[in-house]
Amino acid sequence: THVVLTTHPRRGLNVPVVWGAKDPKERGPVIATVTSARYRNAIGTHNGSYSVYRSIAVAAGKMDPNFRPDLHNTAPPVEIPPNPSWFDPTKIVSMDPWGHKIVDAFGDNLRDGLDVRPTIGVTKAHIQMLELVEAMEKGRLEPDNKLLMPDGSVVVTKAAIEHVWHLPGVAARFNISEASLRRNMFEQTGGMFPELITRSDINVFLPPIGGQTGYIFGPPANL
């Protein structure tokens, strides 16, 4: 076996990402998996800081380095359709709006053998909020048995979101150049991601940080 270094640019991308494109086929999937190395079009990898633990599991022989999840029947339980903000590259810059629609939007890529992973997991959930329980006790709210239950729990749509940064958009948010963003992230992470410097053709970055969770009250289609 041999180690593939990432300090030298390759010639172009096999699967480019056109951030903000309306057609998912034109936009292209974000490929940050290590099992599809020749097709990678993102810096970093999935699972944020947990990717370090995954590497330990592989090194210890407890996990298959070529493992691929079975995405059959993993579609979200609710429809979250595209909206205009998905198609403006300046509106969404720190998450992949197509991240929950991998099977639907990029099914052709999956069938071609590419290891494309979801970056958003959507499910239904019940949550307890003390403020709502108090509001019910004081008569300010009444349960409707649809969103608000008699025990004070709320039916929500929960989205677990993995960070996917579009570097030009992130730089614009901070009113800095993309070159400055790349250089400082490279230097301040101890040179962890040399592609930030050497791969200017790759403008998507999955940073090794914790994800975020969003809770949607009411029909997600109304977003």
PDB file of C-alpha atoms in Angstrom:
ATOM      1  CA  THR A   1       0.000   0.000   0.000  1.00  0.00           C
ATOM      2  CA  HIS A   2       1.026   3.619  -0.409  1.00  0.00           C
ATOM      3  CA  VAL A   3       0.016   6.946   1.116  1.00  0.00           C
ATOM      4  CA  VAL A   4      -1.533   9.534  -1.193  1.00  0.00           C
ATOM      5  CA  LEU A   5      -0.391  13.021  -0.227  1.00  0.00           C
ATOM      6  CA  THR A   6      -2.632  16.019  -0.772  1.00  0.00           C
ATOM      7  CA  THR A   7       0.076  18.677  -1.001  1.00  0.00           C
ATOM      8  CA  HIS A   8       0.110  18.831  -4.783  1.00  0.00           C
ATOM      9  CA  PRO A   9      -2.847  19.794  -6.974  1.00  0.00           C
ATOM     10  CA  ARG A  10      -4.296  17.384  -9.456  1.00  0.00           C
ATOM     11  CA  ARG A  11      -5.586  18.431 -12.844  1.00  0.00           C
ATOM     12  CA  GLY A  12      -9.171  19.489 -12.387  1.00  0.00           C
ATOM     13  CA  LEU A  13     -12.064  17.804 -10.638  1.00  0.00           C
ATOM     14  CA  ASN A  14     -13.872  14.739 -11.941  1.00  0.00           C
ATOM     15  CA  VAL A  15     -17.087  15.882 -10.234  1.00  0.00           C
ATOM     16  CA  PRO A  16     -17.124  19.671  -9.790  1.00  0.00           C
ATOM     17  CA  VAL A  17     -19.459  21.477  -7.381  1.00  0.00           C
ATOM     18  CA  VAL A  18     -21.316  24.481  -8.791  1.00  0.00           C
ATOM     19  CA  TRP A  19     -22.603  26.097  -5.610  1.00  0.00           C
ATOM     20  CA  GLY A  20     -26.048  27.626  -6.078  1.00  0.00           C
ATOM     21  CA  ALA A  21     -26.960  25.769  -9.287  1.00  0.00           C
ATOM     22  CA  LYS A  22     -30.684  25.048  -9.569  1.00  0.00           C
ATOM     23  CA  ASP A  23     -30.345  21.587 -11.080  1.00  0.00           C
ATOM     24  CA  PRO A  24     -28.740  19.105  -8.653  1.00  0.00           C
ATOM     25  CA  LYS A  25     -27.054  17.400 -11.593  1.00  0.00           C
ATOM     26  CA  GLU A  26     -25.361  20.687 -12.457  1.00  0.00           C
ATOM     27  CA  ARG A  27     -24.665  21.487  -8.792  1.00  0.00           C
ATOM     28  CA  GLY A  28     -23.035  18.104  -8.259  1.00  0.00           C
ATOM     29  CA  PRO A  29     -22.732  16.111  -5.027  1.00  0.00           C
ATOM     30  CA  VAL A  30     -20.281  16.968  -2.283  1.00  0.00           C
ATOM     31  CA  ILE A  31     -17.841  14.052  -2.156  1.00  0.00           C
ATOM     32  CA  ALA A  32     -15.739  14.130   0.999  1.00  0.00           C
ATOM     33  CA  THR A  33     -15.428  10.393   1.533  1.00  0.00           C
ATOM     34  CA  VAL A  34     -12.040   8.678   1.617  1.00  0.00           C
ATOM     35  CA  THR A  35     -13.373   5.652  -0.272  1.00  0.00           C
ATOM     36  CA  SER A  36     -13.850   7.729  -3.449  1.00  0.00           C
ATOM     37  CA  ALA A  37     -10.466   9.443  -3.353  1.00  0.00           C
ATOM     38  CA  ARG A  38     -10.159  10.147  -7.075  1.00  0.00           C
ATOM     39  CA  TYR A  39     -13.549  11.852  -7.102  1.00  0.00           C
ATOM     40  CA  ARG A  40     -13.160  13.923  -3.954  1.00  0.00           C
ATOM     41  CA  ASN A  41     -14.271  17.503  -4.492  1.00  0.00           C
ATOM     42  CA  ALA A  42     -14.157  18.739  -0.914  1.00  0.00           C
ATOM     43  CA  ILE A  43     -11.445  19.424   1.632  1.00  0.00           C
ATOM     44  CA  GLY A  44     -11.808  17.527   4.895  1.00  0.00           C
ATOM     45  CA  THR A  45     -14.142  14.610   5.485  1.00  0.00           C
ATOM     46  CA  HIS A  46     -17.424  13.666   7.104  1.00  0.00           C
ATOM     47  CA  ASN A  47     -18.359  13.414  10.803  1.00  0.00           C
ATOM     48  CA  GLY A  48     -16.492  16.515  11.939  1.00  0.00           C
ATOM     49  CA  SER A  49     -14.302  15.907  14.972  1.00  0.00           C
ATOM     50  CA  TYR A  50     -15.472  12.288  15.111  1.00  0.00           C
ATOM     51  CA  SER A  51     -13.441  11.530  11.998  1.00  0.00           C
ATOM     52  CA  VAL A  52     -10.457  11.286  14.344  1.00  0.00           C
ATOM     53  CA  TYR A  53     -12.179   8.542  16.325  1.00  0.00           C
ATOM     54  CA  ARG A  54     -13.076   6.779  13.084  1.00  0.00           C
ATOM     55  CA  SER A  55      -9.408   6.744  12.119  1.00  0.00           C
ATOM     56  CA  ILE A  56      -8.535   5.124  15.454  1.00  0.00           C
ATOM     57  CA  ALA A  57     -11.219   2.470  14.927  1.00  0.00           C
ATOM     58  CA  VAL A  58      -9.792   1.704  11.484  1.00  0.00           C
ATOM     59  CA  ALA A  59      -6.224   1.585  12.811  1.00  0.00           C
ATOM     60  CA  ALA A  60      -7.308  -0.793  15.577  1.00  0.00           C
ATOM     61  CA  GLY A  61      -8.975  -3.087  13.060  1.00  0.00           C
ATOM     62  CA  LYS A  62     -12.429  -2.466  14.506  1.00  0.00           C
ATOM     63  CA  MET A  63     -13.849  -0.779  11.422  1.00  0.00           C
ATOM     64  CA  ASP A  64     -13.615  -1.543   7.727  1.00  0.00           C
ATOM     65  CA  PRO A  65     -11.858   1.415   6.039  1.00  0.00           C
ATOM     66  CA  ASN A  66     -13.936   0.758   2.910  1.00  0.00           C
ATOM     67  CA  PHE A  67     -17.268   0.688   4.737  1.00  0.00           C
ATOM     68  CA  ARG A  68     -20.153   2.320   2.895  1.00  0.00           C
ATOM     69  CA  PRO A  69     -23.543   2.917   4.497  1.00  0.00           C
ATOM     70  CA  ASP A  70     -26.677   1.490   2.919  1.00  0.00           C
ATOM     71  CA  LEU A  71     -28.774   4.542   2.015  1.00  0.00           C
ATOM     72  CA  HIS A  72     -31.824   2.485   1.030  1.00  0.00           C
ATOM     73  CA  ASN A  73     -34.974   3.785   2.760  1.00  0.00           C
ATOM     74  CA  THR A  74     -33.133   6.732   4.288  1.00  0.00           C
ATOM     75  CA  ALA A  75     -35.277   9.468   2.731  1.00  0.00           C
ATOM     76  CA  PRO A  76     -36.504  12.119   5.198  1.00  0.00           C
ATOM     77  CA  PRO A  77     -39.956  11.427   6.724  1.00  0.00           C
ATOM     78  CA  VAL A  78     -41.100  14.862   5.559  1.00  0.00           C
ATOM     79  CA  GLU A  79     -40.556  16.799   2.361  1.00  0.00           C
ATOM     80  CA  ILE A  80     -38.280  19.823   2.600  1.00  0.00           C
ATOM     81  CA  PRO A  81     -38.410  21.125  -0.956  1.00  0.00           C
ATOM     82  CA  PRO A  82     -35.905  23.445  -2.629  1.00  0.00           C
ATOM     83  CA  ASN A  83     -36.498  27.156  -2.227  1.00  0.00           C
ATOM     84  CA  PRO A  84     -34.913  30.233  -3.834  1.00  0.00           C
ATOM     85  CA  SER A  85     -32.215  30.600  -1.167  1.00  0.00           C
ATOM     86  CA  TRP A  86     -30.733  27.282  -2.334  1.00  0.00           C
ATOM     87  CA  PHE A  87     -30.020  28.816  -5.721  1.00  0.00           C
ATOM     88  CA  ASP A  88     -28.285  31.980  -4.526  1.00  0.00           C
ATOM     89  CA  PRO A  89     -24.663  31.120  -3.665  1.00  0.00           C
ATOM     90  CA  THR A  90     -24.538  34.057  -1.226  1.00  0.00           C
ATOM     91  CA  LYS A  91     -27.494  32.944   0.915  1.00  0.00           C
ATOM     92  CA  ILE A  92     -26.387  29.540   2.245  1.00  0.00           C
ATOM     93  CA  VAL A  93     -22.641  29.155   2.756  1.00  0.00           C
ATOM     94  CA  SER A  94     -22.088  26.863   5.773  1.00  0.00           C
ATOM     95  CA  MET A  95     -24.290  23.861   4.995  1.00  0.00           C
ATOM     96  CA  ASP A  96     -25.286  21.885   1.915  1.00  0.00           C
ATOM     97  CA  PRO A  97     -28.982  22.537   1.236  1.00  0.00           C
ATOM     98  CA  TRP A  98     -29.105  19.295  -0.759  1.00  0.00           C
ATOM     99  CA  GLY A  99     -27.550  17.357   2.123  1.00  0.00           C
ATOM    100  CA  HIS A 100     -30.785  15.573   3.074  1.00  0.00           C
ATOM    101  CA  LYS A 101     -31.765  14.662  -0.492  1.00  0.00           C
ATOM    102  CA  ILE A 102     -28.745  12.581  -1.477  1.00  0.00           C
ATOM    103  CA  VAL A 103     -30.661   9.576  -2.789  1.00  0.00           C
ATOM    104  CA  ASP A 104     -33.180  11.651  -4.752  1.00  0.00           C
ATOM    105  CA  ALA A 105     -30.855  14.341  -6.063  1.00  0.00           C
ATOM    106  CA  PHE A 106     -27.698  12.292  -6.642  1.00  0.00           C
ATOM    107  CA  GLY A 107     -29.049   8.795  -7.206  1.00  0.00           C
ATOM    108  CA  ASP A 108     -27.246   8.561 -10.544  1.00  0.00           C
ATOM    109  CA  ASN A 109     -23.915   9.231  -8.833  1.00  0.00           C
ATOM    110  CA  LEU A 110     -24.646   6.560  -6.235  1.00  0.00           C
ATOM    111  CA  ARG A 111     -25.532   4.051  -8.923  1.00  0.00           C
ATOM    112  CA  ASP A 112     -22.264   4.892 -10.670  1.00  0.00           C
ATOM    113  CA  GLY A 113     -20.440   3.779  -7.547  1.00  0.00           C
ATOM    114  CA  LEU A 114     -19.585   7.130  -5.967  1.00  0.00           C
ATOM    115  CA  ASP A 115     -19.612   7.193  -2.179  1.00  0.00           C
ATOM    116  CA  VAL A 116     -21.832  10.217  -1.566  1.00  0.00           C
ATOM    117  CA  ARG A 117     -22.917  10.716   2.043  1.00  0.00           C
ATOM    118  CA  PRO A 118     -25.770  12.755   3.527  1.00  0.00           C
ATOM    119  CA  THR A 119     -24.758  15.821   5.503  1.00  0.00           C
ATOM    120  CA  ILE A 120     -28.233  16.437   6.944  1.00  0.00           C
ATOM    121  CA  GLY A 121     -30.292  13.843   8.794  1.00  0.00           C
ATOM    122  CA  VAL A 122     -34.007  14.581   9.177  1.00  0.00           C
ATOM    123  CA  THR A 123     -36.408  12.859  11.555  1.00  0.00           C
ATOM    124  CA  LYS A 124     -39.565  13.497  13.584  1.00  0.00           C
ATOM    125  CA  ALA A 125     -39.208  14.058  17.305  1.00  0.00           C
ATOM    126  CA  HIS A 126     -40.938  15.126  20.501  1.00  0.00           C
ATOM    127  CA  ILE A 127     -39.210  17.692  22.680  1.00  0.00           C
ATOM    128  CA  GLN A 128     -40.012  19.117  26.090  1.00  0.00           C
ATOM    129  CA  MET A 129     -39.745  22.864  26.645  1.00  0.00           C
ATOM    130  CA  LEU A 130     -40.286  24.102  30.197  1.00  0.00           C
ATOM    131  CA  GLU A 131     -41.472  27.468  28.906  1.00  0.00           C
ATOM    132  CA  LEU A 132     -44.325  25.832  27.007  1.00  0.00           C
ATOM    133  CA  VAL A 133     -45.292  23.670  29.977  1.00  0.00           C
ATOM    134  CA  GLU A 134     -45.436  26.802  32.127  1.00  0.00           C
ATOM    135  CA  ALA A 135     -47.487  28.594  29.481  1.00  0.00           C
ATOM    136  CA  MET A 136     -49.979  25.713  29.469  1.00  0.00           C
ATOM    137  CA  GLU A 137     -50.197  25.697  33.267  1.00  0.00           C
ATOM    138  CA  LYS A 138     -50.954  29.426  33.257  1.00  0.00           C
ATOM    139  CA  GLY A 139     -53.542  29.082  30.513  1.00  0.00           C
ATOM    140  CA  ARG A 140     -51.661  31.012  27.837  1.00  0.00           C
ATOM    141  CA  LEU A 141     -51.452  27.947  25.577  1.00  0.00           C
ATOM    142  CA  GLU A 142     -53.762  25.033  24.965  1.00  0.00           C
ATOM    143  CA  PRO A 143     -52.685  21.720  23.407  1.00  0.00           C
ATOM    144  CA  ASP A 144     -53.999  21.017  19.930  1.00  0.00           C
ATOM    145  CA  ASN A 145     -52.861  17.364  19.898  1.00  0.00           C
ATOM    146  CA  LYS A 146     -51.056  18.038  16.615  1.00  0.00           C
ATOM    147  CA  LEU A 147     -48.091  20.208  17.481  1.00  0.00           C
ATOM    148  CA  LEU A 148     -48.569  20.713  21.208  1.00  0.00           C
ATOM    149  CA  MET A 149     -49.449  17.634  23.244  1.00  0.00           C
ATOM    150  CA  PRO A 150     -51.334  17.575  26.578  1.00  0.00           C
ATOM    151  CA  ASP A 151     -48.138  16.621  28.449  1.00  0.00           C
ATOM    152  CA  GLY A 152     -46.415  19.747  27.145  1.00  0.00           C
ATOM    153  CA  SER A 153     -44.297  18.006  24.532  1.00  0.00           C
ATOM    154  CA  VAL A 154     -44.003  19.493  21.063  1.00  0.00           C
ATOM    155  CA  VAL A 155     -43.964  17.551  17.800  1.00  0.00           C
ATOM    156  CA  VAL A 156     -41.114  18.878  15.686  1.00  0.00           C
ATOM    157  CA  THR A 157     -39.025  18.005  12.679  1.00  0.00           C
ATOM    158  CA  LYS A 158     -35.414  17.610  13.768  1.00  0.00           C
ATOM    159  CA  ALA A 159     -32.478  18.147  11.429  1.00  0.00           C
ATOM    160  CA  ALA A 160     -28.931  17.147  12.374  1.00  0.00           C
ATOM    161  CA  ILE A 161     -26.655  19.258  10.188  1.00  0.00           C
ATOM    162  CA  GLU A 162     -23.023  18.677   9.314  1.00  0.00           C
ATOM    163  CA  HIS A 163     -21.005  21.754   8.408  1.00  0.00           C
ATOM    164  CA  VAL A 164     -20.235  22.136   4.707  1.00  0.00           C
ATOM    165  CA  TRP A 165     -18.542  25.449   4.011  1.00  0.00           C
ATOM    166  CA  HIS A 166     -18.502  27.126   0.623  1.00  0.00           C
ATOM    167  CA  LEU A 167     -15.220  28.965   1.064  1.00  0.00           C
ATOM    168  CA  PRO A 168     -15.911  31.918  -1.276  1.00  0.00           C
ATOM    169  CA  GLY A 169     -19.242  32.506   0.486  1.00  0.00           C
ATOM    170  CA  VAL A 170     -17.767  32.207   3.980  1.00  0.00           C
ATOM    171  CA  ALA A 171     -15.022  34.671   3.075  1.00  0.00           C
ATOM    172  CA  ALA A 172     -17.605  37.127   1.753  1.00  0.00           C
ATOM    173  CA  ARG A 173     -19.565  36.920   5.019  1.00  0.00           C
ATOM    174  CA  PHE A 174     -16.507  38.151   6.910  1.00  0.00           C
ATOM    175  CA  ASN A 175     -15.556  40.715   4.260  1.00  0.00           C
ATOM    176  CA  ILE A 176     -12.190  39.088   3.692  1.00  0.00           C
ATOM    177  CA  SER A 177     -10.559  37.534   0.659  1.00  0.00           C
ATOM    178  CA  GLU A 178     -10.831  33.810   0.088  1.00  0.00           C
ATOM    179  CA  ALA A 179      -7.032  33.658  -0.092  1.00  0.00           C
ATOM    180  CA  SER A 180      -6.749  35.197   3.379  1.00  0.00           C
ATOM    181  CA  LEU A 181      -9.364  32.806   4.761  1.00  0.00           C
ATOM    182  CA  ARG A 182      -7.585  29.789   3.311  1.00  0.00           C
ATOM    183  CA  ARG A 183      -4.143  30.835   4.505  1.00  0.00           C
ATOM    184  CA  ASN A 184      -5.232  31.640   8.043  1.00  0.00           C
ATOM    185  CA  MET A 185      -7.256  28.464   8.432  1.00  0.00           C
ATOM    186  CA  PHE A 186      -4.250  26.490   7.189  1.00  0.00           C
ATOM    187  CA  GLU A 187      -1.856  28.220   9.562  1.00  0.00           C
ATOM    188  CA  GLN A 188      -4.112  28.337  12.620  1.00  0.00           C
ATOM    189  CA  THR A 189      -4.919  24.621  12.374  1.00  0.00           C
ATOM    190  CA  GLY A 190      -1.230  23.760  12.389  1.00  0.00           C
ATOM    191  CA  GLY A 191      -1.188  22.960   8.676  1.00  0.00           C
ATOM    192  CA  MET A 192      -3.896  20.326   9.104  1.00  0.00           C
ATOM    193  CA  PHE A 193      -5.378  20.878   5.646  1.00  0.00           C
ATOM    194  CA  PRO A 194      -2.693  21.656   3.016  1.00  0.00           C
ATOM    195  CA  GLU A 195      -5.359  21.564   0.287  1.00  0.00           C
ATOM    196  CA  LEU A 196      -6.548  24.927   1.568  1.00  0.00           C
ATOM    197  CA  ILE A 197      -3.367  26.297  -0.009  1.00  0.00           C
ATOM    198  CA  THR A 198      -2.623  23.851  -2.800  1.00  0.00           C
ATOM    199  CA  ARG A 199      -6.132  23.139  -4.111  1.00  0.00           C
ATOM    200  CA  SER A 200      -7.651  26.478  -5.053  1.00  0.00           C
ATOM    201  CA  ASP A 201      -9.873  24.545  -7.458  1.00  0.00           C
ATOM    202  CA  ILE A 202     -11.691  22.977  -4.483  1.00  0.00           C
ATOM    203  CA  ASN A 203     -13.988  25.507  -2.827  1.00  0.00           C
ATOM    204  CA  VAL A 204     -15.910  23.238  -0.428  1.00  0.00           C
ATOM    205  CA  PHE A 205     -14.585  22.482   3.065  1.00  0.00           C
ATOM    206  CA  LEU A 206     -15.912  20.141   5.749  1.00  0.00           C
ATOM    207  CA  PRO A 207     -14.305  21.511   8.923  1.00  0.00           C
ATOM    208  CA  PRO A 208     -13.499  19.165  11.837  1.00  0.00           C
ATOM    209  CA  ILE A 209     -15.997  20.782  14.196  1.00  0.00           C
ATOM    210  CA  GLY A 210     -19.232  19.737  15.840  1.00  0.00           C
ATOM    211  CA  GLY A 211     -22.457  19.904  13.896  1.00  0.00           C
ATOM    212  CA  GLN A 212     -25.671  21.723  14.707  1.00  0.00           C
ATOM    213  CA  THR A 213     -29.292  20.759  15.231  1.00  0.00           C
ATOM    214  CA  GLY A 214     -32.323  22.570  13.880  1.00  0.00           C
ATOM    215  CA  TYR A 215     -35.892  22.135  15.114  1.00  0.00           C
ATOM    216  CA  ILE A 216     -38.789  22.963  12.806  1.00  0.00           C
ATOM    217  CA  PHE A 217     -42.170  23.744  14.329  1.00  0.00           C
ATOM    218  CA  GLY A 218     -45.025  23.177  11.919  1.00  0.00           C
ATOM    219  CA  PRO A 219     -44.957  21.851   8.335  1.00  0.00           C
ATOM    220  CA  PRO A 220     -41.403  21.975   6.929  1.00  0.00           C
ATOM    221  CA  ALA A 221     -42.856  22.632   3.480  1.00  0.00           C
ATOM    222  CA  ASN A 222     -43.748  26.128   4.714  1.00  0.00           C
ATOM    223  CA  LEU A 223     -40.096  27.089   5.124  1.00  0.00           C
TER     224      LEU A 223
END
